[in-house]
Amino acid sequence: MAAKPPKSDPVQDAPQVAEPKHVAAGLPAVGHTLRMAQRQMGVKRTALTLLSVNQKDGFDCPGCAWPEPEHRHRAEFCENGAKAVAEEATLRRVTPEFFAAHSVADLAGRSGYWLGQQGRLTHPMYLPEGGEHYEPVTWERAFDIVAEEIAALGSPDEAVFYTSGRTSNEAAFLYQLFARRLGTNNLPDCSNMCHESSGSALSETIGVGKGSVLLKDLYQADLIIVAGQNPGTNHPRMLSALEKAKANGARIISVNPLPEAGLERFKNPQTPRGSPRAPR
């Protein structure tokens, strides 16, 4: 695309440790979100992209799988979701020159955050046997390499078609069609690693491998126990659901050795006053 990437500060590759906060979200989160998105996408692309997140005529946020409420806000995303979207829709580009300057050993020593902040690939990249740097190839050559490897298999079941949770639903659908047309259903995805144990346990106890609770059930619950997880950090959109449940009289108990700011005090940026709510 013709647009130039917006100027940004050098990527901080080391974690920054500060005093823990005791309030989550609110106007500071809105300001930080917009600054971060503008650095990656520019002003116009930020507005057009974020206003389409989790909308019926838009796209699902790649940040988490929290369900959509019946009534959706125009800004139906959290700070973490905006970061994930900005990284996908960034104007930053990773060219072949980047891989010429960074060997595989160098890249292996970088953090996942640093790698993600470099931008989107502009060419298919291939690591030849014994090579120390990824090299650009044409799309035709990339498809030929894949075809050669598949043709050399003794059976389609020797192939594994892995997808990440960051893959779009549309791309994953086409990918699984290709695998099934080849003759295999070896399609592990992130849920195999994240949810296989819970799915197995649920199948043995209630007969189905997925949760049976709807989002509206959470709103009407009398008691909600949040054990060993940090909604404000890992899936902040849950905080608005907890806020609604508390307004309906729910008692919320958090069991976690780590203090979670979102469960101490939550200021909902979707409301004028923030409506701070805290579990008891």
C-alpha atoms as a PDB file:
ATOM      1  CA  MET A   1       0.000   0.000   0.000  1.00  0.00           C
ATOM      2  CA  ALA A   2       1.116   3.551  -0.609  1.00  0.00           C
ATOM      3  CA  ALA A   3       0.665   4.831   2.928  1.00  0.00           C
ATOM      4  CA  LYS A   4       3.849   5.165   4.934  1.00  0.00           C
ATOM      5  CA  PRO A   5       4.091   3.608   8.405  1.00  0.00           C
ATOM      6  CA  PRO A   6       3.625   6.203  11.150  1.00  0.00           C
ATOM      7  CA  LYS A   7       6.699   7.133  13.121  1.00  0.00           C
ATOM      8  CA  SER A   8       7.091   5.214  16.349  1.00  0.00           C
ATOM      9  CA  ASP A   9       9.453   4.868  19.248  1.00  0.00           C
ATOM     10  CA  PRO A  10      12.033   2.049  19.247  1.00  0.00           C
ATOM     11  CA  VAL A  11      10.556  -1.247  20.395  1.00  0.00           C
ATOM     12  CA  GLN A  12      11.195  -1.892  24.077  1.00  0.00           C
ATOM     13  CA  ASP A  13      12.334  -5.520  24.125  1.00  0.00           C
ATOM     14  CA  ALA A  14      12.565  -5.856  27.906  1.00  0.00           C
ATOM     15  CA  PRO A  15       9.601  -5.869  30.289  1.00  0.00           C
ATOM     16  CA  GLN A  16       9.034  -2.782  32.378  1.00  0.00           C
ATOM     17  CA  VAL A  17       8.138  -3.343  36.033  1.00  0.00           C
ATOM     18  CA  ALA A  18       6.165  -0.707  37.906  1.00  0.00           C
ATOM     19  CA  GLU A  19       4.016  -0.444  40.989  1.00  0.00           C
ATOM     20  CA  PRO A  20       0.749  -2.402  40.669  1.00  0.00           C
ATOM     21  CA  LYS A  21      -2.352  -0.431  39.796  1.00  0.00           C
ATOM     22  CA  HIS A  22      -5.597  -0.678  41.745  1.00  0.00           C
ATOM     23  CA  VAL A  23      -8.018   0.540  39.066  1.00  0.00           C
ATOM     24  CA  ALA A  24      -8.505  -0.878  35.561  1.00  0.00           C
ATOM     25  CA  ALA A  25      -9.785   0.721  32.349  1.00  0.00           C
ATOM     26  CA  GLY A  26     -11.338   4.192  32.474  1.00  0.00           C
ATOM     27  CA  LEU A  27     -10.100   7.154  30.437  1.00  0.00           C
ATOM     28  CA  PRO A  28      -6.360   6.297  30.846  1.00  0.00           C
ATOM     29  CA  ALA A  29      -6.988   3.007  29.036  1.00  0.00           C
ATOM     30  CA  VAL A  30      -8.784   4.826  26.223  1.00  0.00           C
ATOM     31  CA  GLY A  31      -5.894   7.264  25.820  1.00  0.00           C
ATOM     32  CA  HIS A  32      -3.266   4.521  25.847  1.00  0.00           C
ATOM     33  CA  THR A  33      -5.251   2.478  23.315  1.00  0.00           C
ATOM     34  CA  LEU A  34      -5.538   5.346  20.859  1.00  0.00           C
ATOM     35  CA  ARG A  35      -1.857   6.274  21.166  1.00  0.00           C
ATOM     36  CA  MET A  36      -0.746   2.704  20.611  1.00  0.00           C
ATOM     37  CA  ALA A  37      -3.096   2.183  17.649  1.00  0.00           C
ATOM     38  CA  GLN A  38      -2.051   5.443  15.992  1.00  0.00           C
ATOM     39  CA  ARG A  39       1.611   4.459  16.182  1.00  0.00           C
ATOM     40  CA  GLN A  40       0.861   1.237  14.308  1.00  0.00           C
ATOM     41  CA  MET A  41      -1.930   2.241  11.934  1.00  0.00           C
ATOM     42  CA  GLY A  42      -2.069   6.038  11.663  1.00  0.00           C
ATOM     43  CA  VAL A  43      -5.122   8.163  12.506  1.00  0.00           C
ATOM     44  CA  LYS A  44      -7.478   7.265   9.634  1.00  0.00           C
ATOM     45  CA  ARG A  45      -6.770   3.524   9.665  1.00  0.00           C
ATOM     46  CA  THR A  46      -7.164   3.458  13.457  1.00  0.00           C
ATOM     47  CA  ALA A  47     -10.660   4.967  13.279  1.00  0.00           C
ATOM     48  CA  LEU A  48     -11.847   2.785  10.392  1.00  0.00           C
ATOM     49  CA  THR A  49     -10.441  -0.428  11.876  1.00  0.00           C
ATOM     50  CA  LEU A  50     -11.361  -0.150  15.559  1.00  0.00           C
ATOM     51  CA  LEU A  51     -14.938   0.887  14.816  1.00  0.00           C
ATOM     52  CA  SER A  52     -15.386  -2.403  12.911  1.00  0.00           C
ATOM     53  CA  VAL A  53     -14.127  -4.691  15.700  1.00  0.00           C
ATOM     54  CA  ASN A  54     -16.797  -7.159  16.946  1.00  0.00           C
ATOM     55  CA  GLN A  55     -19.521  -5.436  14.936  1.00  0.00           C
ATOM     56  CA  LYS A  56     -22.107  -7.367  12.954  1.00  0.00           C
ATOM     57  CA  ASP A  57     -20.851  -5.824   9.723  1.00  0.00           C
ATOM     58  CA  GLY A  58     -17.211  -5.912  10.830  1.00  0.00           C
ATOM     59  CA  PHE A  59     -14.848  -8.640  12.022  1.00  0.00           C
ATOM     60  CA  ASP A  60     -14.154 -10.647  15.169  1.00  0.00           C
ATOM     61  CA  CYS A  61     -11.377  -9.411  17.408  1.00  0.00           C
ATOM     62  CA  PRO A  62      -8.309 -11.712  17.269  1.00  0.00           C
ATOM     63  CA  GLY A  63      -7.550 -11.005  20.932  1.00  0.00           C
ATOM     64  CA  CYS A  64      -9.933 -13.456  22.643  1.00  0.00           C
ATOM     65  CA  ALA A  65     -13.146 -15.411  22.157  1.00  0.00           C
ATOM     66  CA  TRP A  66     -15.400 -13.531  24.583  1.00  0.00           C
ATOM     67  CA  PRO A  67     -18.977 -13.724  23.223  1.00  0.00           C
ATOM     68  CA  GLU A  68     -20.773 -10.694  21.828  1.00  0.00           C
ATOM     69  CA  PRO A  69     -23.592  -9.261  23.946  1.00  0.00           C
ATOM     70  CA  GLU A  70     -27.033  -8.686  22.446  1.00  0.00           C
ATOM     71  CA  HIS A  71     -26.513  -4.928  22.668  1.00  0.00           C
ATOM     72  CA  ARG A  72     -23.129  -3.953  21.285  1.00  0.00           C
ATOM     73  CA  HIS A  73     -21.369  -0.694  21.961  1.00  0.00           C
ATOM     74  CA  ARG A  74     -19.846   1.127  19.038  1.00  0.00           C
ATOM     75  CA  ALA A  75     -16.454   0.563  20.672  1.00  0.00           C
ATOM     76  CA  GLU A  76     -16.939  -3.158  21.393  1.00  0.00           C
ATOM     77  CA  PHE A  77     -13.330  -4.001  22.221  1.00  0.00           C
ATOM     78  CA  CYS A  78     -10.875  -3.817  25.093  1.00  0.00           C
ATOM     79  CA  GLU A  79      -7.359  -2.418  25.365  1.00  0.00           C
ATOM     80  CA  ASN A  80      -5.764  -5.807  24.707  1.00  0.00           C
ATOM     81  CA  GLY A  81      -8.023  -6.375  21.713  1.00  0.00           C
ATOM     82  CA  ALA A  82      -7.031  -3.032  20.239  1.00  0.00           C
ATOM     83  CA  LYS A  83      -3.368  -4.006  20.597  1.00  0.00           C
ATOM     84  CA  ALA A  84      -3.995  -7.303  18.787  1.00  0.00           C
ATOM     85  CA  VAL A  85      -5.899  -5.577  15.982  1.00  0.00           C
ATOM     86  CA  ALA A  86      -3.228  -2.896  15.595  1.00  0.00           C
ATOM     87  CA  GLU A  87      -0.524  -5.529  15.265  1.00  0.00           C
ATOM     88  CA  GLU A  88      -2.509  -7.248  12.495  1.00  0.00           C
ATOM     89  CA  ALA A  89      -3.492  -4.049  10.662  1.00  0.00           C
ATOM     90  CA  THR A  90      -0.154  -2.284  11.154  1.00  0.00           C
ATOM     91  CA  LEU A  91       1.422  -0.244   8.404  1.00  0.00           C
ATOM     92  CA  ARG A  92       4.859  -1.529   9.387  1.00  0.00           C
ATOM     93  CA  ARG A  93       6.387  -3.923   6.861  1.00  0.00           C
ATOM     94  CA  VAL A  94       9.017  -6.652   7.144  1.00  0.00           C
ATOM     95  CA  THR A  95      10.926  -6.759   3.865  1.00  0.00           C
ATOM     96  CA  PRO A  96      13.551  -9.238   2.625  1.00  0.00           C
ATOM     97  CA  GLU A  97      16.186  -6.740   3.742  1.00  0.00           C
ATOM     98  CA  PHE A  98      15.082  -7.333   7.342  1.00  0.00           C
ATOM     99  CA  PHE A  99      15.823 -11.054   7.079  1.00  0.00           C
ATOM    100  CA  ALA A 100      19.118 -10.379   5.332  1.00  0.00           C
ATOM    101  CA  ALA A 101      20.122  -8.307   8.369  1.00  0.00           C
ATOM    102  CA  HIS A 102      18.846 -10.787  10.987  1.00  0.00           C
ATOM    103  CA  SER A 103      19.877 -14.430  11.037  1.00  0.00           C
ATOM    104  CA  VAL A 104      17.671 -17.218  12.359  1.00  0.00           C
ATOM    105  CA  ALA A 105      19.847 -17.379  15.474  1.00  0.00           C
ATOM    106  CA  ASP A 106      19.386 -13.653  16.017  1.00  0.00           C
ATOM    107  CA  LEU A 107      15.602 -13.875  15.615  1.00  0.00           C
ATOM    108  CA  ALA A 108      15.427 -16.868  17.964  1.00  0.00           C
ATOM    109  CA  GLY A 109      16.916 -14.718  20.693  1.00  0.00           C
ATOM    110  CA  ARG A 110      14.285 -11.989  20.325  1.00  0.00           C
ATOM    111  CA  SER A 111      11.081 -11.803  22.320  1.00  0.00           C
ATOM    112  CA  GLY A 112       7.708 -12.555  20.779  1.00  0.00           C
ATOM    113  CA  TYR A 113       6.699  -8.960  21.408  1.00  0.00           C
ATOM    114  CA  TRP A 114       9.707  -7.599  19.511  1.00  0.00           C
ATOM    115  CA  LEU A 115       9.059  -9.920  16.579  1.00  0.00           C
ATOM    116  CA  GLY A 116       5.384  -8.981  16.431  1.00  0.00           C
ATOM    117  CA  GLN A 117       6.184  -5.278  16.455  1.00  0.00           C
ATOM    118  CA  GLN A 118       8.315  -5.449  13.303  1.00  0.00           C
ATOM    119  CA  GLY A 119       5.311  -5.572  10.967  1.00  0.00           C
ATOM    120  CA  ARG A 120       3.742  -7.702   8.248  1.00  0.00           C
ATOM    121  CA  LEU A 121       5.634  -9.799   5.707  1.00  0.00           C
ATOM    122  CA  THR A 122       5.859  -8.467   2.157  1.00  0.00           C
ATOM    123  CA  HIS A 123       7.092 -11.715   0.534  1.00  0.00           C
ATOM    124  CA  PRO A 124       6.929 -15.459   1.201  1.00  0.00           C
ATOM    125  CA  MET A 125      10.121 -16.350   3.048  1.00  0.00           C
ATOM    126  CA  TYR A 126      11.922 -19.691   2.869  1.00  0.00           C
ATOM    127  CA  LEU A 127      14.744 -21.152   4.964  1.00  0.00           C
ATOM    128  CA  PRO A 128      16.803 -23.491   2.766  1.00  0.00           C
ATOM    129  CA  GLU A 129      18.390 -26.554   4.325  1.00  0.00           C
ATOM    130  CA  GLY A 130      21.528 -25.459   6.159  1.00  0.00           C
ATOM    131  CA  GLY A 131      20.697 -21.795   5.652  1.00  0.00           C
ATOM    132  CA  GLU A 132      21.180 -19.146   8.328  1.00  0.00           C
ATOM    133  CA  HIS A 133      18.843 -16.528   6.858  1.00  0.00           C
ATOM    134  CA  TYR A 134      15.314 -16.668   5.471  1.00  0.00           C
ATOM    135  CA  GLU A 135      15.262 -15.903   1.754  1.00  0.00           C
ATOM    136  CA  PRO A 136      12.435 -14.388  -0.325  1.00  0.00           C
ATOM    137  CA  VAL A 137      10.698 -16.634  -2.863  1.00  0.00           C
ATOM    138  CA  THR A 138       7.812 -16.066  -5.255  1.00  0.00           C
ATOM    139  CA  TRP A 139       4.330 -17.294  -4.393  1.00  0.00           C
ATOM    140  CA  GLU A 140       4.653 -19.845  -7.209  1.00  0.00           C
ATOM    141  CA  ARG A 141       7.841 -21.237  -5.660  1.00  0.00           C
ATOM    142  CA  ALA A 142       6.270 -21.255  -2.193  1.00  0.00           C
ATOM    143  CA  PHE A 143       3.333 -23.329  -3.420  1.00  0.00           C
ATOM    144  CA  ASP A 144       5.721 -25.647  -5.300  1.00  0.00           C
ATOM    145  CA  ILE A 145       7.699 -26.279  -2.097  1.00  0.00           C
ATOM    146  CA  VAL A 146       4.513 -27.181  -0.211  1.00  0.00           C
ATOM    147  CA  ALA A 147       3.343 -29.424  -3.070  1.00  0.00           C
ATOM    148  CA  GLU A 148       6.689 -31.207  -3.240  1.00  0.00           C
ATOM    149  CA  GLU A 149       6.640 -31.981   0.485  1.00  0.00           C
ATOM    150  CA  ILE A 150       3.027 -33.211   0.421  1.00  0.00           C
ATOM    151  CA  ALA A 151       3.646 -35.364  -2.659  1.00  0.00           C
ATOM    152  CA  ALA A 152       6.592 -37.031  -0.886  1.00  0.00           C
ATOM    153  CA  LEU A 153       4.384 -38.263   2.001  1.00  0.00           C
ATOM    154  CA  GLY A 154       3.357 -41.893   2.221  1.00  0.00           C
ATOM    155  CA  SER A 155      -0.125 -40.908   3.409  1.00  0.00           C
ATOM    156  CA  PRO A 156      -2.088 -37.649   3.819  1.00  0.00           C
ATOM    157  CA  ASP A 157      -2.313 -38.470   7.528  1.00  0.00           C
ATOM    158  CA  GLU A 158       1.440 -37.864   7.812  1.00  0.00           C
ATOM    159  CA  ALA A 159       0.723 -34.145   7.319  1.00  0.00           C
ATOM    160  CA  VAL A 160      -0.359 -31.862  10.153  1.00  0.00           C
ATOM    161  CA  PHE A 161      -2.133 -28.594   9.327  1.00  0.00           C
ATOM    162  CA  TYR A 162      -1.651 -26.362  12.344  1.00  0.00           C
ATOM    163  CA  THR A 163      -3.422 -23.040  12.750  1.00  0.00           C
ATOM    164  CA  SER A 164      -3.025 -20.335  15.350  1.00  0.00           C
ATOM    165  CA  GLY A 165      -5.811 -18.662  17.281  1.00  0.00           C
ATOM    166  CA  ARG A 166      -4.777 -15.458  15.503  1.00  0.00           C
ATOM    167  CA  THR A 167      -5.853 -16.947  12.165  1.00  0.00           C
ATOM    168  CA  SER A 168      -9.054 -15.397  10.836  1.00  0.00           C
ATOM    169  CA  ASN A 169     -12.158 -17.585  10.661  1.00  0.00           C
ATOM    170  CA  GLU A 170     -12.243 -17.180   6.887  1.00  0.00           C
ATOM    171  CA  ALA A 171      -8.632 -18.247   6.398  1.00  0.00           C
ATOM    172  CA  ALA A 172      -9.036 -21.198   8.798  1.00  0.00           C
ATOM    173  CA  PHE A 173     -12.136 -22.354   6.897  1.00  0.00           C
ATOM    174  CA  LEU A 174     -10.304 -22.415   3.577  1.00  0.00           C
ATOM    175  CA  TYR A 175      -7.295 -24.080   5.212  1.00  0.00           C
ATOM    176  CA  GLN A 176      -9.357 -26.964   6.608  1.00  0.00           C
ATOM    177  CA  LEU A 177     -11.085 -27.427   3.225  1.00  0.00           C
ATOM    178  CA  PHE A 178      -7.665 -27.882   1.645  1.00  0.00           C
ATOM    179  CA  ALA A 179      -6.617 -30.432   4.288  1.00  0.00           C
ATOM    180  CA  ARG A 180      -9.839 -32.436   3.954  1.00  0.00           C
ATOM    181  CA  ARG A 181      -9.602 -32.361   0.160  1.00  0.00           C
ATOM    182  CA  LEU A 182      -6.120 -33.790   0.539  1.00  0.00           C
ATOM    183  CA  GLY A 183      -7.606 -36.617   2.605  1.00  0.00           C
ATOM    184  CA  THR A 184      -6.850 -35.899   6.270  1.00  0.00           C
ATOM    185  CA  ASN A 185      -8.461 -34.184   9.238  1.00  0.00           C
ATOM    186  CA  ASN A 186      -5.186 -33.611  11.106  1.00  0.00           C
ATOM    187  CA  LEU A 187      -6.114 -30.052  11.945  1.00  0.00           C
ATOM    188  CA  PRO A 188      -4.768 -29.195  15.406  1.00  0.00           C
ATOM    189  CA  ASP A 189      -5.217 -25.602  16.461  1.00  0.00           C
ATOM    190  CA  CYS A 190      -4.586 -23.559  19.564  1.00  0.00           C
ATOM    191  CA  SER A 191      -7.572 -25.158  21.323  1.00  0.00           C
ATOM    192  CA  ASN A 192      -5.746 -28.495  21.355  1.00  0.00           C
ATOM    193  CA  MET A 193      -3.138 -26.989  23.636  1.00  0.00           C
ATOM    194  CA  CYS A 194      -5.317 -24.563  25.578  1.00  0.00           C
ATOM    195  CA  HIS A 195      -8.575 -26.471  25.998  1.00  0.00           C
ATOM    196  CA  GLU A 196      -7.927 -30.164  25.402  1.00  0.00           C
ATOM    197  CA  SER A 197      -7.720 -30.966  29.112  1.00  0.00           C
ATOM    198  CA  SER A 198     -10.856 -29.029  30.030  1.00  0.00           C
ATOM    199  CA  GLY A 199     -12.691 -30.460  27.026  1.00  0.00           C
ATOM    200  CA  SER A 200     -11.813 -34.000  28.056  1.00  0.00           C
ATOM    201  CA  ALA A 201     -12.923 -33.405  31.642  1.00  0.00           C
ATOM    202  CA  LEU A 202     -16.178 -31.757  30.563  1.00  0.00           C
ATOM    203  CA  SER A 203     -16.950 -34.665  28.223  1.00  0.00           C
ATOM    204  CA  GLU A 204     -16.549 -37.142  31.078  1.00  0.00           C
ATOM    205  CA  THR A 205     -18.633 -35.110  33.556  1.00  0.00           C
ATOM    206  CA  ILE A 206     -21.445 -33.485  31.560  1.00  0.00           C
ATOM    207  CA  GLY A 207     -21.176 -35.245  28.202  1.00  0.00           C
ATOM    208  CA  VAL A 208     -20.101 -32.287  26.075  1.00  0.00           C
ATOM    209  CA  GLY A 209     -16.623 -30.852  25.651  1.00  0.00           C
ATOM    210  CA  LYS A 210     -17.615 -27.197  25.708  1.00  0.00           C
ATOM    211  CA  GLY A 211     -19.087 -24.877  28.299  1.00  0.00           C
ATOM    212  CA  SER A 212     -22.869 -24.890  28.526  1.00  0.00           C
ATOM    213  CA  VAL A 213     -23.271 -21.428  30.055  1.00  0.00           C
ATOM    214  CA  LEU A 214     -24.519 -18.484  27.991  1.00  0.00           C
ATOM    215  CA  LEU A 215     -23.417 -14.894  28.466  1.00  0.00           C
ATOM    216  CA  LYS A 216     -26.882 -13.911  29.701  1.00  0.00           C
ATOM    217  CA  ASP A 217     -26.596 -16.618  32.391  1.00  0.00           C
ATOM    218  CA  LEU A 218     -23.631 -14.717  33.790  1.00  0.00           C
ATOM    219  CA  TYR A 219     -25.712 -11.564  34.065  1.00  0.00           C
ATOM    220  CA  GLN A 220     -28.320 -13.347  36.213  1.00  0.00           C
ATOM    221  CA  ALA A 221     -25.966 -15.404  38.399  1.00  0.00           C
ATOM    222  CA  ASP A 222     -26.202 -15.154  42.184  1.00  0.00           C
ATOM    223  CA  LEU A 223     -22.556 -16.139  42.705  1.00  0.00           C
ATOM    224  CA  ILE A 224     -19.555 -15.909  40.362  1.00  0.00           C
ATOM    225  CA  ILE A 225     -16.202 -17.394  41.379  1.00  0.00           C
ATOM    226  CA  VAL A 226     -13.180 -16.185  39.411  1.00  0.00           C
ATOM    227  CA  ALA A 227     -10.440 -18.693  40.278  1.00  0.00           C
ATOM    228  CA  GLY A 228      -6.856 -18.456  39.096  1.00  0.00           C
ATOM    229  CA  GLN A 229      -7.400 -16.021  36.241  1.00  0.00           C
ATOM    230  CA  ASN A 230      -7.115 -12.281  35.669  1.00  0.00           C
ATOM    231  CA  PRO A 231     -10.010 -10.991  33.543  1.00  0.00           C
ATOM    232  CA  GLY A 232      -8.730  -7.422  33.549  1.00  0.00           C
ATOM    233  CA  THR A 233      -5.430  -8.577  32.053  1.00  0.00           C
ATOM    234  CA  ASN A 234      -6.357 -11.583  29.915  1.00  0.00           C
ATOM    235  CA  HIS A 235      -9.921 -10.907  28.725  1.00  0.00           C
ATOM    236  CA  PRO A 236     -10.967  -7.428  29.883  1.00  0.00           C
ATOM    237  CA  ARG A 237     -14.334  -7.524  28.113  1.00  0.00           C
ATOM    238  CA  MET A 238     -15.464  -9.899  30.872  1.00  0.00           C
ATOM    239  CA  LEU A 239     -15.287  -6.974  33.299  1.00  0.00           C
ATOM    240  CA  SER A 240     -18.359  -5.337  31.775  1.00  0.00           C
ATOM    241  CA  ALA A 241     -20.241  -8.630  32.195  1.00  0.00           C
ATOM    242  CA  LEU A 242     -19.148  -8.813  35.834  1.00  0.00           C
ATOM    243  CA  GLU A 243     -20.238  -5.206  36.274  1.00  0.00           C
ATOM    244  CA  LYS A 244     -23.702  -6.025  34.958  1.00  0.00           C
ATOM    245  CA  ALA A 245     -23.935  -9.131  37.162  1.00  0.00           C
ATOM    246  CA  LYS A 246     -22.961  -7.114  40.242  1.00  0.00           C
ATOM    247  CA  ALA A 247     -25.553  -4.470  39.409  1.00  0.00           C
ATOM    248  CA  ASN A 248     -28.104  -7.310  39.378  1.00  0.00           C
ATOM    249  CA  GLY A 249     -27.045  -8.377  42.873  1.00  0.00           C
ATOM    250  CA  ALA A 250     -24.418 -11.044  42.165  1.00  0.00           C
ATOM    251  CA  ARG A 251     -21.671 -11.793  44.677  1.00  0.00           C
ATOM    252  CA  ILE A 252     -18.260 -12.087  42.983  1.00  0.00           C
ATOM    253  CA  ILE A 253     -15.408 -13.948  44.658  1.00  0.00           C
ATOM    254  CA  SER A 254     -11.883 -13.854  43.238  1.00  0.00           C
ATOM    255  CA  VAL A 255      -9.461 -16.635  44.210  1.00  0.00           C
ATOM    256  CA  ASN A 256      -5.989 -15.636  43.083  1.00  0.00           C
ATOM    257  CA  PRO A 257      -2.660 -15.048  44.895  1.00  0.00           C
ATOM    258  CA  LEU A 258      -1.997 -12.149  42.511  1.00  0.00           C
ATOM    259  CA  PRO A 259      -3.977  -8.918  42.957  1.00  0.00           C
ATOM    260  CA  GLU A 260      -5.947  -8.043  39.834  1.00  0.00           C
ATOM    261  CA  ALA A 261      -6.685  -4.354  39.325  1.00  0.00           C
ATOM    262  CA  GLY A 262      -9.797  -5.071  37.271  1.00  0.00           C
ATOM    263  CA  LEU A 263     -11.309  -7.015  40.167  1.00  0.00           C
ATOM    264  CA  GLU A 264     -10.372  -4.363  42.721  1.00  0.00           C
ATOM    265  CA  ARG A 265     -11.978  -1.494  40.877  1.00  0.00           C
ATOM    266  CA  PHE A 266     -13.246  -1.277  37.298  1.00  0.00           C
ATOM    267  CA  LYS A 267     -14.107   1.993  35.574  1.00  0.00           C
ATOM    268  CA  ASN A 268     -16.157   1.218  32.494  1.00  0.00           C
ATOM    269  CA  PRO A 269     -15.113   3.696  29.768  1.00  0.00           C
ATOM    270  CA  GLN A 270     -18.421   3.063  27.958  1.00  0.00           C
ATOM    271  CA  THR A 271     -20.324   5.071  30.579  1.00  0.00           C
ATOM    272  CA  PRO A 272     -19.923   8.796  31.398  1.00  0.00           C
ATOM    273  CA  ARG A 273     -18.983   8.286  35.054  1.00  0.00           C
ATOM    274  CA  GLY A 274     -17.092   5.024  34.628  1.00  0.00           C
ATOM    275  CA  SER A 275     -19.385   3.205  37.074  1.00  0.00           C
ATOM    276  CA  PRO A 276     -16.616   1.706  39.215  1.00  0.00           C
ATOM    277  CA  ARG A 277     -17.612  -1.714  40.501  1.00  0.00           C
ATOM    278  CA  ALA A 278     -15.619  -4.080  42.671  1.00  0.00           C
ATOM    279  CA  PRO A 279     -16.189  -7.698  43.778  1.00  0.00           C
ATOM    280  CA  ARG A 280     -16.901  -8.437  47.400  1.00  0.00           C
END
